[in-house]
mmCIF file of C-alpha atoms in Angstrom:
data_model
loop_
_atom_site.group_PDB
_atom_site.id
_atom_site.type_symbol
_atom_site.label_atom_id
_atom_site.label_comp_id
_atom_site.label_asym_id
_atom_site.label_seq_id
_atom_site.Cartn_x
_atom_site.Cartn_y
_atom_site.Cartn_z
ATOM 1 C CA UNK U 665 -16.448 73.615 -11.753
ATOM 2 C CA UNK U 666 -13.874 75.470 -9.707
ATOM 3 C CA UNK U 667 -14.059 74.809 -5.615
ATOM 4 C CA UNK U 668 -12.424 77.618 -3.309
ATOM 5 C CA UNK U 669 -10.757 77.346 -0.386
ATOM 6 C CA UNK U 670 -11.902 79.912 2.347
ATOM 7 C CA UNK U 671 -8.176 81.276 3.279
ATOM 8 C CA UNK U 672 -9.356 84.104 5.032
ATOM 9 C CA UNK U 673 -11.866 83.416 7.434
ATOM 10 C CA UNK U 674 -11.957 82.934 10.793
ATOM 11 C CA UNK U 675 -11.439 79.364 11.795
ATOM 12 C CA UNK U 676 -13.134 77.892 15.111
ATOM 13 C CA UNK U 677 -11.631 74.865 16.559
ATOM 14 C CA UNK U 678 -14.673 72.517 17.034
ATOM 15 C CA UNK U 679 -15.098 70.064 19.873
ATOM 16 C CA UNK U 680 -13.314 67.399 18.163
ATOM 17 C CA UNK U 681 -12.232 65.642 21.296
ATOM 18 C CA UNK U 682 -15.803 65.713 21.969
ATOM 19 C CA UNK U 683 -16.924 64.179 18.871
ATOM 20 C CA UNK U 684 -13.992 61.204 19.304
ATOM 21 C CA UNK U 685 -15.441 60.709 22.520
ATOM 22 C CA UNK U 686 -19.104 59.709 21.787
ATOM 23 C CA UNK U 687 -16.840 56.411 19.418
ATOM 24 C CA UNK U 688 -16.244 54.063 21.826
ATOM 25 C CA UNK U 689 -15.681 50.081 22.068
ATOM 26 C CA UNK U 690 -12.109 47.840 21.535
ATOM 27 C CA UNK U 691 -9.720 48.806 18.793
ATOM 28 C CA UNK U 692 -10.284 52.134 18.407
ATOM 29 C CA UNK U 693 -6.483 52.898 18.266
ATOM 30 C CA UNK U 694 -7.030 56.010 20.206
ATOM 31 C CA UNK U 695 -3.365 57.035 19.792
ATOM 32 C CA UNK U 696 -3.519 56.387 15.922
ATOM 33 C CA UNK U 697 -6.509 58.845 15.810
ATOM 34 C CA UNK U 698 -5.247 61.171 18.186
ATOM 35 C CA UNK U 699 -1.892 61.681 16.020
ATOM 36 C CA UNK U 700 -3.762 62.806 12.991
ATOM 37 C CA UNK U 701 -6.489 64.705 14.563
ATOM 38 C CA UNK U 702 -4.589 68.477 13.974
ATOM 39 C CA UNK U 703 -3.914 67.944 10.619
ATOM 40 C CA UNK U 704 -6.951 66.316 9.110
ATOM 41 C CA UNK U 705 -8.808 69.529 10.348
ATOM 42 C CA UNK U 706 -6.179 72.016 9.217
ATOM 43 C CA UNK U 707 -6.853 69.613 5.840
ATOM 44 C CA UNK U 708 -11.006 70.035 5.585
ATOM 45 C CA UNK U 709 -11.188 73.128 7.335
ATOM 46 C CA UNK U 710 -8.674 75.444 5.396
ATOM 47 C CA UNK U 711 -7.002 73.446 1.961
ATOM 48 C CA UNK U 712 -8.962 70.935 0.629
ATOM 49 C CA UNK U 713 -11.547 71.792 -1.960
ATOM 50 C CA UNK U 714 -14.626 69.585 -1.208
ATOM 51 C CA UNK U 715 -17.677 69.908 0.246
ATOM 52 C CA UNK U 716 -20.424 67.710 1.314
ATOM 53 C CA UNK U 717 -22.559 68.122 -1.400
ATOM 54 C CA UNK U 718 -19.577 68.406 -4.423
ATOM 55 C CA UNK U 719 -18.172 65.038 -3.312
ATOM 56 C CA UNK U 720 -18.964 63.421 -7.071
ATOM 57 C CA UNK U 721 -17.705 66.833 -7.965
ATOM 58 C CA UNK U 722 -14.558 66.278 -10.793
ATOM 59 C CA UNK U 723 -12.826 69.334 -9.840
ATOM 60 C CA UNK U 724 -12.853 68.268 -6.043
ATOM 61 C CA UNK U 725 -9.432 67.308 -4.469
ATOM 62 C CA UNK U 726 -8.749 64.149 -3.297
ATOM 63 C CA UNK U 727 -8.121 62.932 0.008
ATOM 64 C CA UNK U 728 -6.801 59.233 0.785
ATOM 65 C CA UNK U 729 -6.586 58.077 4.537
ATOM 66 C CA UNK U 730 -3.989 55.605 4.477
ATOM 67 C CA UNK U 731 -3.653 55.614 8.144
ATOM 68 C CA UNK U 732 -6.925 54.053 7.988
ATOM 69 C CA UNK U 733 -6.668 51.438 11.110
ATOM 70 C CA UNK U 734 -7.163 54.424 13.769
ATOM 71 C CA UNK U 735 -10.356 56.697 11.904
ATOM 72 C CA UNK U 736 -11.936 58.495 14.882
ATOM 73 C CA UNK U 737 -10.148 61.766 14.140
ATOM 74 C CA UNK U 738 -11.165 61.450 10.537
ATOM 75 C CA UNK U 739 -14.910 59.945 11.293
ATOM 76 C CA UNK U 740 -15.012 63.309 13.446
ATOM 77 C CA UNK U 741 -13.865 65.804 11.214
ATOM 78 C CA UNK U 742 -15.773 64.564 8.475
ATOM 79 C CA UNK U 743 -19.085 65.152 11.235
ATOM 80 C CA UNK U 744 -17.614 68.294 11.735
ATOM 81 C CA UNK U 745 -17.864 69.174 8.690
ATOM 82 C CA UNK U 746 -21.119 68.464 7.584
ATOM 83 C CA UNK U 747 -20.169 64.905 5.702
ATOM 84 C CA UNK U 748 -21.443 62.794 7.882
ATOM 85 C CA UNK U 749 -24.917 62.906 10.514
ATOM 86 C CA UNK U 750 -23.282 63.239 14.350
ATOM 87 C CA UNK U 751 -25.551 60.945 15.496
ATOM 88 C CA UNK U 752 -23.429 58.335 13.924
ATOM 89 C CA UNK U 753 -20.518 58.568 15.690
ATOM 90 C CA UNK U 754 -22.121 56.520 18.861
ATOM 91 C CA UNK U 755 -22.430 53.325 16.743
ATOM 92 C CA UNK U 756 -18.313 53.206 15.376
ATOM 93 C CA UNK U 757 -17.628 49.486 15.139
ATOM 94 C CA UNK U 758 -20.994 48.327 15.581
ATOM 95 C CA UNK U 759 -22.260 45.738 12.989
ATOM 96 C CA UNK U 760 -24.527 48.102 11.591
ATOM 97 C CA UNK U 761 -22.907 50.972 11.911
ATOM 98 C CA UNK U 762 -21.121 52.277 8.260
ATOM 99 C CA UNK U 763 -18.492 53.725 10.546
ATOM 100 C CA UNK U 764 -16.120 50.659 11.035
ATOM 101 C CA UNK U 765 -12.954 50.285 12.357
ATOM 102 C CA UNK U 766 -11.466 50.876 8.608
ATOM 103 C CA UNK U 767 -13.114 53.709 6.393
ATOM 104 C CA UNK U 768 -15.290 52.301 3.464
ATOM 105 C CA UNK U 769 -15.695 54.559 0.681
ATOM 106 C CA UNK U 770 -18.914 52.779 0.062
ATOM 107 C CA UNK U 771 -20.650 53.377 3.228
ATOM 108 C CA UNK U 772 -18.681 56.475 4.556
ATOM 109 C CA UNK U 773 -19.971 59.912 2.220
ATOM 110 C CA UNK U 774 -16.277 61.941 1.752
ATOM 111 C CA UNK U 775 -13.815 59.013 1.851
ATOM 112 C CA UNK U 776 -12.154 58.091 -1.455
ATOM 113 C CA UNK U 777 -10.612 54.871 -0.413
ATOM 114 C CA UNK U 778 -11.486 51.970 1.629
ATOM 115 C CA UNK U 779 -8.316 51.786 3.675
ATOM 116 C CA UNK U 780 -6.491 50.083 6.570
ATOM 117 C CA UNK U 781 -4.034 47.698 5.356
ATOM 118 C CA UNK U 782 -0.826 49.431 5.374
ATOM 119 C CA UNK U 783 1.217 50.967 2.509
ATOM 120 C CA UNK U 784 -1.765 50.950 -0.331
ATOM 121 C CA UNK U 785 -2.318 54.615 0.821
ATOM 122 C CA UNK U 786 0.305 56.132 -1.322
ATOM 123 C CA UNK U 787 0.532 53.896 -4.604
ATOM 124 C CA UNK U 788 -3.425 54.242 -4.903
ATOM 125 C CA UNK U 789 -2.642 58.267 -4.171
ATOM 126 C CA UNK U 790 0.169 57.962 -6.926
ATOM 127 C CA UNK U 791 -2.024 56.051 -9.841
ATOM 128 C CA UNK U 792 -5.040 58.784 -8.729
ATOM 129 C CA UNK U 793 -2.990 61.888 -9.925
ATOM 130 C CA UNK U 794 -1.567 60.113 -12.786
ATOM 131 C CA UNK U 795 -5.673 59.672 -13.533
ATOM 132 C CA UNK U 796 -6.526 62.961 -13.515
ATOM 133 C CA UNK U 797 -3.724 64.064 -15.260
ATOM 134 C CA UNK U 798 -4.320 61.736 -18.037
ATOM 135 C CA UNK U 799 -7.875 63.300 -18.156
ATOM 136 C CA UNK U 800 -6.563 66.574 -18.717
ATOM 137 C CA UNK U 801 -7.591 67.585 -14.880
ATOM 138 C CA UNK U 802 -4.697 69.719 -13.587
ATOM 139 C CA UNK U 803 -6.330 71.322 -10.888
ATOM 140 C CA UNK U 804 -7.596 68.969 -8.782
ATOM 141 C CA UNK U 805 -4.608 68.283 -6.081
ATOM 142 C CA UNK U 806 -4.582 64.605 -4.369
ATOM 143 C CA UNK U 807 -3.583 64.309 -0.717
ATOM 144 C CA UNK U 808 -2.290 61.252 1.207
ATOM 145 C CA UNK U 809 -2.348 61.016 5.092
ATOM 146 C CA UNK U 810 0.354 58.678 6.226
ATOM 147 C CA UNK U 811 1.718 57.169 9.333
ATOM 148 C CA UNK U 812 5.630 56.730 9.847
ATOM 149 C CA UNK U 813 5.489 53.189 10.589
ATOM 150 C CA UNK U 814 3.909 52.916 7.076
ATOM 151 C CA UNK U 815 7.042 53.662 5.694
ATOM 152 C CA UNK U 816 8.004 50.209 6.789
ATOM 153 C CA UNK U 817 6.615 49.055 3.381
ATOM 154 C CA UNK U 818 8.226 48.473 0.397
ATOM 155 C CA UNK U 819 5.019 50.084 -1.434
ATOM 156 C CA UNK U 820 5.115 53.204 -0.437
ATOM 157 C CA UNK U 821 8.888 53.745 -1.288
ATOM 158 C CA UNK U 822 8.219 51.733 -4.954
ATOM 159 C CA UNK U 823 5.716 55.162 -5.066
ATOM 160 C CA UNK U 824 8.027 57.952 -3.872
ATOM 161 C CA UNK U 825 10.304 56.860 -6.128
ATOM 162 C CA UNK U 826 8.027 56.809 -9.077
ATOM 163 C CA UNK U 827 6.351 59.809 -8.357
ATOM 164 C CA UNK U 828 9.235 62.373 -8.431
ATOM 165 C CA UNK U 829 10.900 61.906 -11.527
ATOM 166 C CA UNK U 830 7.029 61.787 -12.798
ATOM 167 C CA UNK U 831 6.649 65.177 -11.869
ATOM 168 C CA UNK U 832 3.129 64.752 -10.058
ATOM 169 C CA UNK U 833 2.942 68.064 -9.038
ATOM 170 C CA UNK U 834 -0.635 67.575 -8.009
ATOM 171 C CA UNK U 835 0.155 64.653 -5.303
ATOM 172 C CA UNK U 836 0.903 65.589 -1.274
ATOM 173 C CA UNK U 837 1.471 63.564 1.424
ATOM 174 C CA UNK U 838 1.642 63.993 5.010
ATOM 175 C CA UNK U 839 3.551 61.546 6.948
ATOM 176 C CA UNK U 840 1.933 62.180 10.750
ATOM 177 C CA UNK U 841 5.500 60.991 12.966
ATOM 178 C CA UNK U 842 4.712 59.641 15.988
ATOM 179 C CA UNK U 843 7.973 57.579 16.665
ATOM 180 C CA UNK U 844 6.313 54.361 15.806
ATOM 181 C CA UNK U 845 8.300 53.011 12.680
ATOM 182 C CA UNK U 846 10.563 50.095 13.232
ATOM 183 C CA UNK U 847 13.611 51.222 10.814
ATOM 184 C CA UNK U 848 15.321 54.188 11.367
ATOM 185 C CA UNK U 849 16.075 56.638 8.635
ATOM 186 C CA UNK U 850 19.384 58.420 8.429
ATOM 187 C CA UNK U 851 18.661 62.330 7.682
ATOM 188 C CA UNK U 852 15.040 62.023 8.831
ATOM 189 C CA UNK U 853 11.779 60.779 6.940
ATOM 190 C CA UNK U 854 11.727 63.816 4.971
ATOM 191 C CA UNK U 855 15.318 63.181 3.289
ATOM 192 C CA UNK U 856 13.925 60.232 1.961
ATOM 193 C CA UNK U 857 11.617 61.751 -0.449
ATOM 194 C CA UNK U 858 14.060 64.923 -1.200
ATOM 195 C CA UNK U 859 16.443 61.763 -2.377
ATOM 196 C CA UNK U 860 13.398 61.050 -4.831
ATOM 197 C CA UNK U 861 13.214 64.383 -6.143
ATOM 198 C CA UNK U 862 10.335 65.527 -3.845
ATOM 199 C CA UNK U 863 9.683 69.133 -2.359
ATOM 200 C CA UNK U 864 9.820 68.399 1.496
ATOM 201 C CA UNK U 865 8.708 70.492 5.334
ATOM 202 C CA UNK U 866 8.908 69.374 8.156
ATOM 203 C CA UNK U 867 6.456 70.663 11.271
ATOM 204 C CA UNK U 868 4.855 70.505 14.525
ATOM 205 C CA UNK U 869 2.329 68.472 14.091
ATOM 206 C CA UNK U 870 -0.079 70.239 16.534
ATOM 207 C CA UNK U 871 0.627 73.764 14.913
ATOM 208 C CA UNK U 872 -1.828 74.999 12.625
ATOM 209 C CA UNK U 873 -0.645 77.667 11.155
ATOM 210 C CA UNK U 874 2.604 75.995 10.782
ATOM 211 C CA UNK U 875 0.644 72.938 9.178
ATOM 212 C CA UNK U 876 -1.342 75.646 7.007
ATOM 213 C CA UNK U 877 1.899 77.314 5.648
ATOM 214 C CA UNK U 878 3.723 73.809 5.040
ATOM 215 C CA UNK U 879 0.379 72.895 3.126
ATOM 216 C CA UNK U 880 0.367 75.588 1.205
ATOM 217 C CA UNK U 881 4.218 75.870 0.285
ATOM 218 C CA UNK U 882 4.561 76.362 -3.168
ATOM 219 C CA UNK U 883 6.557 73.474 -5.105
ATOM 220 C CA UNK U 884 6.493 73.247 -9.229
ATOM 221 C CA UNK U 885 7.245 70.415 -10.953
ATOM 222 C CA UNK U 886 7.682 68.199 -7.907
ATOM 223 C CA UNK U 887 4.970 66.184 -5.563
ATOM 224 C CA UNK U 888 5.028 67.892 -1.868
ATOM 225 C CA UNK U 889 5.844 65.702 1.566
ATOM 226 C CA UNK U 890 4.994 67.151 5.083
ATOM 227 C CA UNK U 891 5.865 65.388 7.996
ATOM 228 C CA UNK U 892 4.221 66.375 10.847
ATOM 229 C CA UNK U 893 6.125 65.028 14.193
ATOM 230 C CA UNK U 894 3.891 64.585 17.014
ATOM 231 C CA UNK U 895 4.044 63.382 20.334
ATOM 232 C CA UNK U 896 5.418 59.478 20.698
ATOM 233 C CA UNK U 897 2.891 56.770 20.473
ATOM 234 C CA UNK U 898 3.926 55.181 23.614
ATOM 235 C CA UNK U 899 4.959 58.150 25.716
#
């Protein structure tokens, strides 16, 4: 089964502040959440082939939250969006709540990954393409959503590295840059992967259509890096 994107429609900007506002309660990483919040909906509401009720669906993309210790923006896109009831967004964190402070693919409906612990985004994002194309599934693209101070791990560069000269056309990430990695990177983050063979953009981070077109940027043979800068963490 073939799933469509909807390029062409109007799309309304729902009260997603609104929706992060009814999760409340210590470490929430508000500014975690906050950083990803414009392109996670750019991501479900315009590129990413899933729905609610094709999430078993082989032909659905994939989309891995790395990022996975600040999930607000993500818990309320995904309500958004019809994954998830609303009315669970009042009990994040709570003990029986399936929204915890880390996604759970077992208890969240949409998430691929239990995540949190940083730098397993992008490996698990490289072995899932390398998956589907061993299953003879070229369609199906795989997206990673990564923070900057992620990059501090050795794992994720072990997986750009792999991942270009493999030719995983099918695997994006998005590095969201909100000043917060601890090693500096001469040429930017996204010379990094260009070094490794990747197709790169860099954007504003709040810009949709800018984060629709960088999304969307063709790239053959080669796996596909935005980095979207937004504001600093601690500004």
């Amino acid at each position: 089964m073939t799933i469509t994107a909807d390029d062409d429609r109007t799309h309304e900007y729902p009260d997603l502040p609104g929706l992060m506002s009814l999760m409340t309660g210590d470490e929430k990483h508000g500014p975690a959440a906050t950083s990803t919040l414009d392109v996670l909906w750019v991501l479900y509401d315009r590129v990413l082939r899933v729905t609610p009720e094709r999430t078993q669906d082989p032909g659905r993309d994939r989309f891995l939250l790395s990022k996975g210790h600040g999930p607000m923006a993500y818990y309320a896109v995904l309500a958004a969006k019809g994954f998830l009831p609303v009315g669970w967004l009042p009990g994040f964190g709570g003990y029986d709540s399936p929204l915890g402070h880390h996604p759970d693919r077992v208890l969240v409906p949409g998430a691929e990954i239990g995540s949190g612990s940083l730098g397993h985004g992008l490996p698990l994002g490289v072995g899932t393409a390398l998956g589907l194309r061993a299953q003879g599934l070229a369609d199906p693209a795989v997206w990673v959503l990564i923070g900057d101070a992620e990059l501090d791990e050795g794992s994720n560069h072990e997986a750009i590295a792999f991942a270009g000269p493999a030719g995983l056309d099918r695997l994006h990430t998005i590095v969201v840059d909100n000043s917060s990695a601890s090693h500096a990177r001469p040429g930017g983050i996204a010379a990094r992967f260009e070094a490794a063979g990747w197709s790169a953009a860099t954007v504003d981070g709040r810009d949709h259509t800018a984060l629709y077109e960088a999304f969307t940027a063709p790239h053959p043979g080669r796996p596909h890096v935005v980095v979207a800068r937004v504001e600093p963490k601690n500004a």
